[in-house]
Amino acid sequence: EHAREGGAYMIERFWDLSRKLKRNDALVAIGDVRGSGLFLGVELIRNMETLEPASAETSFICSTLKEKYRVLTSIDGPDENVFVFKPPLVFSKE
């Protein structure tokens, strides 16, 4: 139950971030958010029309999260542009 509710919350937050990125004309966009429970994948793209994968940007984000914030993530997908977020079950909204 906790994983399902937490996952639904995180999916909504990632879609909120996607809308903010579009409004601010960011260099990267969220093409898709998918997953189950707290195991989520966020596909990063450079262009909403061409869907060009943002592989380098995904790598940079994952490295920065690890080095600066000690958040462990991984990268997946055939183009290595899916940021995989899998927090521990003790994860909370706070």
PDB file of C-alpha atoms in Angstrom, residues 41-72:
ATOM      1  CA  GLY A  41      11.478   5.521 -14.780  1.00  0.00           C
ATOM      2  CA  VAL A  42      11.609   9.082 -16.084  1.00  0.00           C
ATOM      3  CA  GLU A  43      12.477   9.376 -19.780  1.00  0.00           C
ATOM      4  CA  LEU A  44      14.453  12.526 -20.555  1.00  0.00           C
ATOM      5  CA  ILE A  45      14.418  14.013 -24.046  1.00  0.00           C
ATOM      6  CA  ARG A  46      15.896  17.099 -25.688  1.00  0.00           C
ATOM      7  CA  ASN A  47      12.992  17.945 -27.968  1.00  0.00           C
ATOM      8  CA  MET A  48       9.276  17.227 -27.549  1.00  0.00           C
ATOM      9  CA  GLU A  49       8.719  17.068 -31.317  1.00  0.00           C
ATOM     10  CA  THR A  50      11.632  14.838 -32.374  1.00  0.00           C
ATOM     11  CA  LEU A  51      11.828  12.950 -29.046  1.00  0.00           C
ATOM     12  CA  GLU A  52      15.629  13.080 -29.275  1.00  0.00           C
ATOM     13  CA  PRO A  53      17.029  11.194 -26.249  1.00  0.00           C
ATOM     14  CA  ALA A  54      18.826  13.297 -23.623  1.00  0.00           C
ATOM     15  CA  SER A  55      21.453  10.665 -22.783  1.00  0.00           C
ATOM     16  CA  ALA A  56      24.269  12.988 -21.670  1.00  0.00           C
ATOM     17  CA  GLU A  57      21.879  15.059 -19.568  1.00  0.00           C
ATOM     18  CA  THR A  58      20.502  11.940 -17.885  1.00  0.00           C
ATOM     19  CA  SER A  59      24.029  10.851 -16.986  1.00  0.00           C
ATOM     20  CA  PHE A  60      24.827  14.322 -15.616  1.00  0.00           C
ATOM     21  CA  ILE A  61      21.680  14.399 -13.468  1.00  0.00           C
ATOM     22  CA  CYS A  62      22.325  10.948 -12.004  1.00  0.00           C
ATOM     23  CA  SER A  63      25.973  11.786 -11.256  1.00  0.00           C
ATOM     24  CA  THR A  64      25.019  15.096  -9.643  1.00  0.00           C
ATOM     25  CA  LEU A  65      22.356  13.467  -7.467  1.00  0.00           C
ATOM     26  CA  LYS A  66      24.919  10.949  -6.236  1.00  0.00           C
ATOM     27  CA  GLU A  67      27.821  13.345  -5.698  1.00  0.00           C
ATOM     28  CA  LYS A  68      25.978  16.329  -4.228  1.00  0.00           C
ATOM     29  CA  TYR A  69      22.953  14.793  -2.531  1.00  0.00           C
ATOM     30  CA  ARG A  70      23.968  11.135  -1.943  1.00  0.00           C
ATOM     31  CA  VAL A  71      20.893   9.951  -3.860  1.00  0.00           C
ATOM     32  CA  LEU A  72      21.482   6.688  -5.692  1.00  0.00           C
TER      33      LEU A  72
END
